[in-house]
Amino acid sequence: MKDFATISRIGRSAIAAPLAVLLMSGTAQAALTADQVWQSWKNAAALAGLTVSAATEAKDGGSLMLNGVTVAPEGLPGLTISDIVLAEQADGSVLITPGADIGMDYAGPNGDMATVDVAHKGLTLTAREDAGALVYAYAASVLTIDFDSKFEVPAATADAAALQGVNLGKISFDDLAGTYSDTPGANRAFGMALTTSKLSYEIVGDDPDMAVKTTSVSSTADVALEFNVVMAKTVSLMALQSATDFQNALQEGLSLSGRTKQGVSTGTSGQESEFMSYQMAMTAQPGEATFAFNKDGFAMDSSSAGLVIDFSSPMMPVPVKVTSGPVVANIASPVMAGDVAGDYALKMQLTDLAVNEEAWAIVDPVGVFKRDPANLLIDVSGKAKIDFLAMAMAEESDAVPPVPAPETLNITSVALSIAGAALAGSGAFTFDNATGMPMPVGEANVSLTGGNMLIDGLIATGMISDEDAMGPRMMMGMFFAPGAEPDSLTSKIEARAGGEILVNGQRIR
């Protein structure tokens, strides 16, 4: 796939071009004109390294008719739109109606080809001025993007013919609607929102070089996306080349934030391969996520109500079905160190993870283990001085990176239950960073139930031997004390000033 990088670059340009040109634009007046909107596209495209042009322009009163519109990056083929009509409205807005033929064609020097076709029903955009910002509203009953790329694989021998690989597919939006805003100021701000009653895609790939054929089909209901960018005052996104540039941009106000929400998602995928052929079907319950990134920190919260995965392969003795209840993944961290420590947090929760009995029977045919669903919870938080950008700058200059300095650690809960065994812990620590390395002070309490039963089951099924089990049993004896219930253990771990560590009252350091 000799020119795959070029094809990928063209594909990205084709997708970015309509967003950059049809949506991004400069500051508008209270009553827009068609000429102002058209000129603003040209200006915004130039900022993005693109050129916008039309084969012909015709003005009829308050309407501007453009034919043969091209959006192209320097030196590369771009997106073409058969025609666009910009019509001034009585309320001071401009109605933008693109033609039916939107697409891109590329032919490379080595037999590589790529095409992108955008089809729509009733796509319109309306531009209006709102409190100094230029706001676009767009809608279409249906919008589809068809793409087809072919790449040549060199022949294995001199007398053999070259092979051709294929990547093709379709992305569809039903009942598409949304807005885009451009707010001027010292920190220029862009916002985009999108809703669609159904987002679906079909992708087919054939790579003769790897002897792999793949298919993937998915459909997601009730998708809502929101994305916001606040630009730095003087540092352009195009100029971000190093960690130092990125730090300067964040200091000048660069920030990103977004939100996603979706309904039920279903899909199938498959692969034909000499090494691993498979078929998979998945159903994911509704989920949502938010993220934010600025000089004060990074945060991402996501959750899903559950999923079901069915997986089968000729190389596996039985089909595998995996089910799960709610899944949560939250993370927060400082980005740059300041005078005051920032908040960090990590929460990962996996609820009621289970596999089918046929899969269990592969490793445990006689039912030694309990078939209880597995559960995992990690919930920790605290304050720390962490400077990821300074670490990156130190790596770029071969300097000594700054050491993260945690101040507190709160272990709200760490819990794992599987096959009838359960481990749980909680605790809290503070840290002394005076020596350059964080020294903890605090305590944690840990409990384990069913540990010996789990080890006995692993021995009975032949997964480990008695000799293999000796190490874990010795560790349990050293760090745990018998609990109140059969096959239960507890442990209290204390870290004291000066580096002293005690386990169940016994000093180990």
Short mmCIF file of C-alpha atoms in Angstrom, two decimals:
data_model
loop_
_atom_site.label_atom_id
_atom_site.label_comp_id
_atom_site.label_asym_id
_atom_site.label_seq_id
_atom_site.Cartn_x
_atom_site.Cartn_y
_atom_site.Cartn_z
CA MET A 1 0.00 0.00 0.00
CA LYS A 2 2.61 2.39 -1.22
CA ASP A 3 0.58 5.62 -1.23
CA PHE A 4 -1.74 4.86 1.67
CA ALA A 5 -0.48 7.87 3.65
CA THR A 6 -1.36 10.11 0.72
CA ILE A 7 -4.83 8.57 0.42
CA SER A 8 -5.41 8.99 4.16
CA ARG A 9 -4.34 12.63 3.95
CA ILE A 10 -6.75 13.21 1.07
CA GLY A 11 -9.54 11.45 2.95
CA ARG A 12 -9.01 13.67 5.98
CA SER A 13 -8.99 16.75 3.77
CA ALA A 14 -12.22 15.66 2.12
CA ILE A 15 -13.98 15.24 5.44
CA ALA A 16 -12.49 18.40 6.96
CA ALA A 17 -13.11 20.60 3.95
CA PRO A 18 -16.88 20.97 4.23
CA LEU A 19 -16.60 21.62 7.96
CA ALA A 20 -13.76 24.09 7.59
CA VAL A 21 -15.33 25.94 4.70
CA LEU A 22 -19.08 25.63 5.00
CA LEU A 23 -19.08 26.11 8.75
CA MET A 24 -15.98 28.10 9.76
CA SER A 25 -16.13 31.74 8.91
CA GLY A 26 -15.32 35.22 10.15
CA THR A 27 -17.26 37.77 12.08
CA ALA A 28 -20.56 38.84 10.55
CA GLN A 29 -22.74 41.94 10.61
CA ALA A 30 -26.30 41.99 11.97
CA ALA A 31 -27.73 41.59 8.44
CA LEU A 32 -25.64 39.20 6.40
CA THR A 33 -25.23 39.32 2.66
CA ALA A 34 -24.48 36.40 0.37
CA ASP A 35 -21.22 38.05 -0.71
CA GLN A 36 -20.10 38.37 2.92
CA VAL A 37 -20.70 34.69 3.60
CA TRP A 38 -18.90 33.64 0.40
CA GLN A 39 -15.91 35.84 1.21
CA SER A 40 -15.81 34.59 4.80
CA TRP A 41 -15.48 31.02 3.52
CA LYS A 42 -12.49 32.03 1.43
CA ASN A 43 -10.87 33.79 4.36
CA ALA A 44 -11.45 30.90 6.77
CA ALA A 45 -10.22 28.36 4.22
CA ALA A 46 -6.97 30.29 3.82
CA LEU A 47 -6.41 30.05 7.58
CA ALA A 48 -6.83 26.27 7.33
CA GLY A 49 -4.47 25.94 4.35
CA LEU A 50 -7.31 25.39 1.87
CA THR A 51 -8.41 27.20 -1.27
CA VAL A 52 -12.07 27.77 -2.12
CA SER A 53 -13.05 28.69 -5.64
CA ALA A 54 -16.00 28.57 -8.03
CA ALA A 55 -15.98 28.03 -11.80
CA THR A 56 -18.73 30.65 -12.19
CA GLU A 57 -20.45 33.19 -9.93
CA ALA A 58 -23.76 34.83 -10.75
CA LYS A 59 -25.68 37.41 -8.69
CA ASP A 60 -29.46 37.79 -8.93
CA GLY A 61 -30.76 40.31 -6.43
CA GLY A 62 -30.05 38.93 -2.98
CA SER A 63 -29.00 35.50 -4.28
CA LEU A 64 -25.54 34.36 -5.25
CA MET A 65 -25.31 31.26 -7.50
CA LEU A 66 -22.01 29.40 -7.44
CA ASN A 67 -21.21 26.59 -9.88
CA GLY A 68 -18.29 24.18 -9.83
CA VAL A 69 -17.20 24.94 -6.27
CA THR A 70 -13.89 23.37 -5.24
CA VAL A 71 -12.38 23.05 -1.77
CA ALA A 72 -8.79 21.85 -2.04
CA PRO A 73 -5.61 21.73 0.05
CA GLU A 74 -2.43 22.94 -1.60
CA GLY A 75 -1.11 20.40 -4.11
CA LEU A 76 -3.88 17.85 -3.56
CA PRO A 77 -7.26 17.16 -5.13
CA GLY A 78 -10.16 18.39 -3.06
CA LEU A 79 -13.88 18.31 -2.59
CA THR A 80 -16.11 19.46 -5.43
CA ILE A 81 -19.69 20.69 -5.13
CA SER A 82 -21.76 20.98 -8.29
CA ASP A 83 -23.51 24.19 -7.19
CA ILE A 84 -24.38 26.27 -4.13
CA VAL A 85 -27.07 28.95 -3.79
CA LEU A 86 -26.69 31.61 -1.09
CA ALA A 87 -29.98 33.50 -0.66
CA GLU A 88 -30.40 36.53 1.59
CA GLN A 89 -33.49 36.29 3.84
CA ALA A 90 -35.79 38.99 5.17
CA ASP A 91 -34.68 38.31 8.75
CA GLY A 92 -31.05 39.12 7.93
CA SER A 93 -29.90 35.52 7.61
CA VAL A 94 -28.49 33.75 4.54
CA LEU A 95 -29.95 30.42 3.41
CA ILE A 96 -27.32 28.12 1.90
CA THR A 97 -28.46 25.28 -0.36
CA PRO A 98 -25.77 22.97 -1.79
CA GLY A 99 -26.35 20.97 -4.96
CA ALA A 100 -26.80 17.22 -5.20
CA ASP A 101 -23.33 16.34 -6.50
CA ILE A 102 -20.67 16.52 -3.79
CA GLY A 103 -17.56 14.39 -3.92
CA MET A 104 -13.88 13.84 -4.53
CA ASP A 105 -11.81 11.74 -6.93
CA TYR A 106 -8.13 10.91 -6.73
CA ALA A 107 -5.84 8.81 -8.90
CA GLY A 108 -2.32 8.19 -7.69
CA PRO A 109 0.81 7.36 -9.66
CA ASN A 110 0.96 3.73 -8.45
CA GLY A 111 -2.54 2.52 -9.20
CA ASP A 112 -3.96 3.99 -6.00
CA MET A 113 -7.44 5.50 -6.30
CA ALA A 114 -9.90 7.11 -3.90
CA THR A 115 -13.41 8.45 -4.30
CA VAL A 116 -15.76 10.11 -1.84
CA ASP A 117 -19.40 10.83 -2.67
CA VAL A 118 -21.74 12.79 -0.39
CA ALA A 119 -25.45 12.38 -1.02
CA HIS A 120 -28.22 14.17 0.86
CA LYS A 121 -31.92 14.81 1.00
CA GLY A 122 -32.84 18.39 1.77
CA LEU A 123 -29.51 19.59 3.16
CA THR A 124 -29.67 23.27 4.03
CA LEU A 125 -27.59 25.65 6.13
CA THR A 126 -28.69 28.98 7.54
CA ALA A 127 -26.14 31.59 8.61
CA ARG A 128 -27.06 34.40 10.98
CA GLU A 129 -25.39 36.89 13.29
CA ASP A 130 -26.09 36.42 17.01
CA ALA A 131 -24.57 38.73 19.63
CA GLY A 132 -21.37 39.18 17.64
CA ALA A 133 -21.05 35.50 16.73
CA LEU A 134 -21.74 33.93 13.36
CA VAL A 135 -24.05 30.94 13.91
CA TYR A 136 -24.95 28.27 11.39
CA ALA A 137 -27.91 25.91 11.68
CA TYR A 138 -27.94 22.88 9.39
CA ALA A 139 -30.33 20.01 8.74
CA ALA A 140 -30.91 17.13 6.34
CA SER A 141 -33.41 14.29 6.39
CA VAL A 142 -30.65 11.95 5.18
CA LEU A 143 -26.94 12.44 4.57
CA THR A 144 -24.62 9.66 3.43
CA ILE A 145 -20.89 9.54 2.75
CA ASP A 146 -19.72 6.77 0.40
CA PHE A 147 -15.99 6.15 0.16
CA ASP A 148 -13.98 3.74 -1.95
CA SER A 149 -10.20 3.53 -1.97
CA LYS A 150 -8.05 1.05 -3.88
CA PHE A 151 -4.36 0.47 -3.36
CA GLU A 152 -1.84 -1.60 -5.22
CA VAL A 153 0.18 -4.32 -3.50
CA PRO A 154 3.47 -5.06 -5.31
CA ALA A 155 3.82 -8.53 -6.78
CA ALA A 156 5.66 -11.10 -4.70
CA THR A 157 7.79 -12.13 -7.66
CA ALA A 158 8.97 -10.43 -10.86
CA ASP A 159 6.72 -12.54 -13.12
CA ALA A 160 3.59 -12.20 -10.95
CA ALA A 161 0.88 -9.58 -11.36
CA ALA A 162 0.35 -6.85 -8.79
CA LEU A 163 -2.60 -7.26 -6.42
CA GLN A 164 -5.18 -4.64 -5.56
CA GLY A 165 -6.52 -3.97 -2.08
CA VAL A 166 -9.84 -2.31 -1.32
CA ASN A 167 -11.32 -0.23 1.50
CA LEU A 168 -14.90 0.88 0.92
CA GLY A 169 -17.94 1.75 2.94
CA LYS A 170 -20.81 4.08 3.74
CA ILE A 171 -21.59 6.35 6.70
CA SER A 172 -25.22 7.49 7.05
CA PHE A 173 -27.02 10.09 9.17
CA ASP A 174 -30.82 10.09 9.48
CA ASP A 175 -32.68 13.24 10.60
CA LEU A 176 -29.43 15.16 10.85
CA ALA A 177 -29.56 18.55 12.56
CA GLY A 178 -27.14 20.80 14.36
CA THR A 179 -25.48 24.16 14.82
CA TYR A 180 -22.06 25.69 14.44
CA SER A 181 -20.92 28.96 16.01
CA ASP A 182 -17.91 31.23 15.59
CA THR A 183 -17.51 33.85 18.32
CA PRO A 184 -14.80 36.48 17.80
CA GLY A 185 -12.66 37.94 20.56
CA ALA A 186 -9.18 37.76 22.05
CA ASN A 187 -9.88 34.04 22.47
CA ARG A 188 -11.89 33.08 19.40
CA ALA A 189 -14.38 30.33 20.22
CA PHE A 190 -15.95 27.66 18.01
CA GLY A 191 -18.85 25.43 18.98
CA MET A 192 -20.50 22.56 17.14
CA ALA A 193 -23.54 20.45 17.99
CA LEU A 194 -25.02 17.52 16.07
CA THR A 195 -27.99 15.23 16.54
CA THR A 196 -29.13 12.30 14.42
CA SER A 197 -31.84 9.73 15.00
CA LYS A 198 -29.58 7.03 13.55
CA LEU A 199 -25.88 6.89 12.76
CA SER A 200 -24.87 3.82 10.78
CA TYR A 201 -21.90 2.60 8.82
CA GLU A 202 -20.82 -0.31 6.64
CA ILE A 203 -17.13 -0.93 5.96
CA VAL A 204 -15.47 -3.62 3.84
CA GLY A 205 -11.73 -4.17 3.58
CA ASP A 206 -9.60 -6.51 1.49
CA ASP A 207 -5.83 -6.50 2.02
CA PRO A 208 -4.22 -9.11 -0.27
CA ASP A 209 -0.79 -8.38 1.18
CA MET A 210 -1.95 -9.58 4.62
CA ALA A 211 -4.49 -12.04 3.19
CA VAL A 212 -7.20 -10.49 5.35
CA LYS A 213 -10.78 -9.58 4.46
CA THR A 214 -12.89 -7.65 6.97
CA THR A 215 -16.48 -6.45 7.24
CA SER A 216 -18.11 -4.22 9.83
CA VAL A 217 -21.70 -2.99 10.14
CA SER A 218 -23.07 -0.80 12.92
CA SER A 219 -26.18 1.22 13.77
CA THR A 220 -26.56 3.61 16.71
CA ALA A 221 -29.79 5.34 17.68
CA ASP A 222 -30.30 8.86 18.99
CA VAL A 223 -26.76 10.24 18.77
CA ALA A 224 -26.00 13.69 20.15
CA LEU A 225 -22.54 15.27 19.92
CA GLU A 226 -21.23 18.60 21.19
CA PHE A 227 -17.72 20.00 20.76
CA ASN A 228 -16.27 23.36 21.79
CA VAL A 229 -12.87 24.94 21.16
CA VAL A 230 -11.51 28.16 22.63
CA MET A 231 -8.44 29.31 20.73
CA ALA A 232 -5.26 30.71 22.24
CA LYS A 233 -4.85 34.47 21.92
CA THR A 234 -1.81 34.43 19.62
CA VAL A 235 -0.72 30.80 19.10
CA SER A 236 -2.31 29.15 16.05
CA LEU A 237 -3.29 25.48 16.14
CA MET A 238 -1.32 25.05 12.93
CA ALA A 239 1.79 26.25 14.78
CA LEU A 240 1.67 23.64 17.56
CA GLN A 241 4.85 21.69 16.88
CA SER A 242 6.27 21.01 20.35
CA ALA A 243 5.36 20.66 24.01
CA THR A 244 6.55 24.25 24.56
CA ASP A 245 4.12 25.50 21.88
CA PHE A 246 1.33 23.54 23.51
CA GLN A 247 2.15 24.94 26.95
CA ASN A 248 2.11 28.50 25.60
CA ALA A 249 -1.22 27.89 23.89
CA LEU A 250 -2.77 26.55 27.11
CA GLN A 251 -1.45 29.53 29.04
CA GLU A 252 -3.13 31.78 26.46
CA GLY A 253 -6.50 30.11 26.98
CA LEU A 254 -6.62 27.13 24.62
CA SER A 255 -9.31 24.72 25.80
CA LEU A 256 -11.35 21.81 24.47
CA SER A 257 -14.59 20.35 25.77
CA GLY A 258 -17.29 18.05 24.52
CA ARG A 259 -20.19 15.78 25.26
CA THR A 260 -21.61 12.67 23.59
CA LYS A 261 -24.79 10.73 24.18
CA GLN A 262 -26.24 7.75 22.33
CA GLY A 263 -29.01 5.21 22.46
CA VAL A 264 -28.79 1.49 21.77
CA SER A 265 -26.03 0.46 19.37
CA THR A 266 -25.93 -2.81 17.45
CA GLY A 267 -23.31 -4.14 15.09
CA THR A 268 -21.56 -7.08 13.52
CA SER A 269 -18.03 -7.60 12.30
CA GLY A 270 -16.10 -10.43 10.73
CA GLN A 271 -12.71 -11.35 9.42
CA GLU A 272 -11.46 -13.93 6.97
CA SER A 273 -7.85 -14.74 7.64
CA GLU A 274 -5.48 -17.68 7.57
CA PHE A 275 -4.50 -16.92 11.16
CA MET A 276 -7.72 -15.71 12.79
CA SER A 277 -11.15 -15.83 11.17
CA TYR A 278 -14.09 -14.80 13.32
CA GLN A 279 -17.63 -13.48 13.48
CA MET A 280 -18.79 -11.09 16.17
CA ALA A 281 -22.10 -9.44 17.05
CA MET A 282 -22.47 -6.70 19.65
CA THR A 283 -25.27 -4.80 21.35
CA ALA A 284 -24.41 -1.83 23.57
CA GLN A 285 -26.96 -0.15 25.79
CA PRO A 286 -27.31 3.66 25.96
CA GLY A 287 -24.26 5.58 27.13
CA GLU A 288 -22.81 9.06 27.46
CA ALA A 289 -19.48 10.79 27.95
CA THR A 290 -18.03 14.23 28.66
CA PHE A 291 -14.49 15.58 28.43
CA ALA A 292 -12.66 18.82 29.14
CA PHE A 293 -9.05 19.86 28.60
CA ASN A 294 -7.45 23.17 29.55
CA LYS A 295 -4.53 24.54 31.54
CA ASP A 296 -6.23 23.58 34.81
CA GLY A 297 -6.51 19.90 33.96
CA PHE A 298 -8.00 17.08 31.98
CA ALA A 299 -11.24 15.27 32.84
CA MET A 300 -13.23 12.56 31.10
CA ASP A 301 -16.34 10.80 32.38
CA SER A 302 -18.06 7.99 30.49
CA SER A 303 -20.73 5.43 31.26
CA SER A 304 -22.68 2.74 29.47
CA ALA A 305 -25.68 0.76 30.66
CA GLY A 306 -24.19 -2.56 29.51
CA LEU A 307 -23.29 -4.68 26.53
CA VAL A 308 -23.59 -8.13 24.96
CA ILE A 309 -20.89 -9.63 22.71
CA ASP A 310 -21.24 -12.90 20.78
CA PHE A 311 -17.97 -14.20 19.35
CA SER A 312 -17.29 -17.30 17.31
CA SER A 313 -14.34 -18.59 15.35
CA PRO A 314 -13.36 -21.84 13.61
CA MET A 315 -10.27 -21.75 15.79
CA MET A 316 -12.31 -21.86 19.01
CA PRO A 317 -14.09 -25.01 20.25
CA VAL A 318 -17.29 -23.18 21.27
CA PRO A 319 -18.91 -19.77 20.72
CA VAL A 320 -18.29 -17.24 23.48
CA LYS A 321 -20.95 -14.88 24.79
CA VAL A 322 -19.90 -12.04 27.07
CA THR A 323 -22.45 -9.90 28.92
CA SER A 324 -21.96 -6.92 31.19
CA GLY A 325 -24.02 -4.58 33.31
CA PRO A 326 -23.16 -0.88 33.70
CA VAL A 327 -19.61 0.20 32.79
CA VAL A 328 -18.08 3.44 34.12
CA ALA A 329 -14.71 5.02 33.32
CA ASN A 330 -13.83 8.40 34.84
CA ILE A 331 -10.43 10.07 34.94
CA ALA A 332 -9.16 13.48 36.00
CA SER A 333 -5.66 14.89 36.27
CA PRO A 334 -3.73 18.16 36.41
CA VAL A 335 -1.91 19.04 33.18
CA MET A 336 0.56 21.67 34.34
CA ALA A 337 2.02 22.13 37.81
CA GLY A 338 1.07 25.28 39.68
CA ASP A 339 1.62 26.68 43.13
CA VAL A 340 -1.33 24.65 44.43
CA ALA A 341 -1.75 20.92 43.88
CA GLY A 342 -4.51 19.90 41.47
CA ASP A 343 -7.18 17.24 41.78
CA TYR A 344 -6.72 13.80 40.26
CA ALA A 345 -9.15 10.89 40.24
CA LEU A 346 -9.68 7.49 38.68
CA LYS A 347 -12.87 5.48 38.73
CA MET A 348 -13.33 2.28 36.76
CA GLN A 349 -16.36 0.10 37.33
CA LEU A 350 -17.28 -3.10 35.53
CA THR A 351 -20.49 -4.70 36.75
CA ASP A 352 -21.81 -8.23 36.32
CA LEU A 353 -19.31 -9.41 33.71
CA ALA A 354 -20.25 -12.94 32.73
CA VAL A 355 -19.55 -15.56 30.05
CA ASN A 356 -21.71 -18.42 28.83
CA GLU A 357 -21.56 -21.90 30.35
CA GLU A 358 -20.00 -23.36 27.18
CA ALA A 359 -17.04 -21.02 27.57
CA TRP A 360 -16.74 -21.81 31.28
CA ALA A 361 -16.72 -25.52 30.46
CA ILE A 362 -13.53 -25.14 28.40
CA VAL A 363 -11.51 -24.45 31.56
CA ASP A 364 -13.84 -25.95 34.18
CA PRO A 365 -15.89 -28.82 32.76
CA VAL A 366 -16.95 -30.24 36.16
CA GLY A 367 -18.06 -26.94 37.75
CA VAL A 368 -15.36 -26.43 40.35
CA PHE A 369 -15.66 -22.63 40.21
CA LYS A 370 -18.71 -20.62 41.10
CA ARG A 371 -20.25 -19.03 38.03
CA ASP A 372 -20.95 -15.71 39.77
CA PRO A 373 -20.52 -12.67 37.49
CA ALA A 374 -17.29 -10.75 38.00
CA ASN A 375 -17.28 -7.20 39.35
CA LEU A 376 -14.48 -4.64 39.42
CA LEU A 377 -14.37 -1.24 41.10
CA ILE A 378 -11.41 1.13 41.38
CA ASP A 379 -12.27 4.49 42.95
CA VAL A 380 -9.29 6.62 44.02
CA SER A 381 -8.70 10.37 44.19
CA GLY A 382 -6.41 12.97 45.71
CA LYS A 383 -4.29 16.03 45.08
CA ALA A 384 -0.94 16.18 43.32
CA LYS A 385 1.45 18.43 41.46
CA ILE A 386 1.89 16.86 38.03
CA ASP A 387 3.30 18.63 34.97
CA PHE A 388 2.92 16.44 31.89
CA LEU A 389 4.01 19.23 29.55
CA ALA A 390 7.20 19.82 31.53
CA MET A 391 7.90 16.08 31.29
CA ALA A 392 7.43 16.22 27.53
CA MET A 393 9.65 19.31 27.22
CA ALA A 394 12.36 17.57 29.28
CA GLU A 395 12.22 14.58 26.95
CA GLU A 396 12.54 16.85 23.90
CA SER A 397 15.63 18.53 25.37
CA ASP A 398 17.11 15.44 27.08
CA ALA A 399 16.75 17.19 30.43
CA VAL A 400 15.79 15.59 33.76
CA PRO A 401 11.98 15.49 33.94
CA PRO A 402 10.17 16.81 37.02
CA VAL A 403 8.98 14.15 39.46
CA PRO A 404 5.22 14.08 40.14
CA ALA A 405 4.50 15.12 43.72
CA PRO A 406 1.35 13.55 45.18
CA GLU A 407 0.02 15.21 48.31
CA THR A 408 -2.96 13.01 49.17
CA LEU A 409 -4.42 9.66 48.10
CA ASN A 410 -7.95 8.65 49.02
CA ILE A 411 -8.78 5.01 48.30
CA THR A 412 -12.55 5.14 48.41
CA SER A 413 -12.81 1.56 47.20
CA VAL A 414 -10.80 -1.05 45.35
CA ALA A 415 -12.82 -4.22 44.91
CA LEU A 416 -12.69 -7.33 42.74
CA SER A 417 -14.98 -10.35 42.88
CA ILE A 418 -14.61 -13.35 40.59
CA ALA A 419 -15.48 -17.06 40.73
CA GLY A 420 -16.69 -16.78 44.34
CA ALA A 421 -13.63 -14.91 45.68
CA ALA A 422 -13.71 -11.24 46.67
CA LEU A 423 -10.98 -8.70 47.44
CA ALA A 424 -11.82 -5.28 48.85
CA GLY A 425 -9.77 -2.39 50.20
CA SER A 426 -9.99 1.24 51.31
CA GLY A 427 -7.69 3.77 52.92
CA ALA A 428 -6.15 7.23 52.90
CA PHE A 429 -2.59 8.57 52.73
CA THR A 430 -0.76 11.89 52.76
CA PHE A 431 2.71 12.32 51.25
CA ASP A 432 5.87 14.10 52.35
CA ASN A 433 7.82 15.27 49.29
CA ALA A 434 10.63 17.03 51.17
CA THR A 435 13.27 14.50 50.08
CA GLY A 436 12.26 14.63 46.41
CA MET A 437 10.53 11.27 46.59
CA PRO A 438 6.99 11.01 47.99
CA MET A 439 6.88 9.28 51.42
CA PRO A 440 3.39 8.05 52.41
CA VAL A 441 1.74 8.40 55.80
CA GLY A 442 -1.62 6.73 56.42
CA GLU A 443 -3.31 3.36 56.45
CA ALA A 444 -5.29 0.98 54.27
CA ASN A 445 -7.57 -1.90 55.22
CA VAL A 446 -7.93 -4.94 52.98
CA SER A 447 -10.18 -7.99 53.17
CA LEU A 448 -10.15 -11.22 51.17
CA THR A 449 -12.82 -13.90 51.14
CA GLY A 450 -12.75 -17.16 49.19
CA GLY A 451 -9.04 -16.85 48.40
CA ASN A 452 -8.11 -20.40 49.40
CA MET A 453 -11.19 -21.76 47.63
CA LEU A 454 -10.07 -20.01 44.42
CA ILE A 455 -6.54 -21.43 44.70
CA ASP A 456 -7.95 -24.92 45.34
CA GLY A 457 -10.10 -24.56 42.23
CA LEU A 458 -7.13 -23.51 40.10
CA ILE A 459 -5.25 -26.62 41.30
CA ALA A 460 -8.25 -28.91 40.73
CA THR A 461 -8.68 -27.73 37.14
CA GLY A 462 -4.97 -28.10 36.39
CA MET A 463 -4.36 -24.39 35.79
CA ILE A 464 -1.64 -24.32 38.45
CA SER A 465 0.19 -26.96 40.46
CA ASP A 466 0.53 -27.33 44.23
CA GLU A 467 4.04 -25.93 43.94
CA ASP A 468 2.75 -22.90 42.02
CA ALA A 469 0.22 -22.27 44.82
CA MET A 470 2.84 -22.19 47.55
CA GLY A 471 3.95 -18.62 46.78
CA PRO A 472 0.46 -17.05 46.91
CA ARG A 473 -0.42 -18.98 50.06
CA MET A 474 2.79 -17.78 51.77
CA MET A 475 2.04 -14.17 50.79
CA MET A 476 -1.47 -14.50 52.20
CA GLY A 477 0.01 -15.83 55.44
CA MET A 478 2.51 -12.98 55.70
CA PHE A 479 0.21 -10.06 54.92
CA PHE A 480 -3.19 -11.24 56.17
CA ALA A 481 -4.74 -12.33 59.44
CA PRO A 482 -7.69 -14.75 59.76
CA GLY A 483 -11.08 -13.07 59.55
CA ALA A 484 -14.28 -13.75 61.47
CA GLU A 485 -15.76 -16.01 58.75
CA PRO A 486 -14.36 -19.22 57.22
CA ASP A 487 -11.89 -18.60 54.36
CA SER A 488 -11.74 -14.90 55.12
CA LEU A 489 -8.64 -12.77 55.73
CA THR A 490 -8.03 -9.18 56.77
CA SER A 491 -5.04 -6.87 56.66
CA LYS A 492 -4.26 -3.44 58.06
CA ILE A 493 -1.34 -1.69 56.36
CA GLU A 494 0.11 1.37 58.08
CA ALA A 495 2.70 3.78 56.67
CA ARG A 496 4.30 6.04 59.28
CA ALA A 497 6.58 9.05 59.14
CA GLY A 498 10.19 8.14 58.49
CA GLY A 499 9.33 5.30 56.11
CA GLU A 500 8.14 2.77 58.71
CA ILE A 501 5.57 0.26 57.40
CA LEU A 502 3.48 -2.08 59.57
CA VAL A 503 1.17 -4.91 58.51
CA ASN A 504 -1.31 -6.03 61.16
CA GLY A 505 0.86 -4.32 63.76
CA GLN A 506 4.06 -6.08 62.67
CA ARG A 507 6.85 -3.92 61.32
CA ILE A 508 8.10 -5.06 57.91
CA ARG A 509 10.20 -1.97 57.17
#
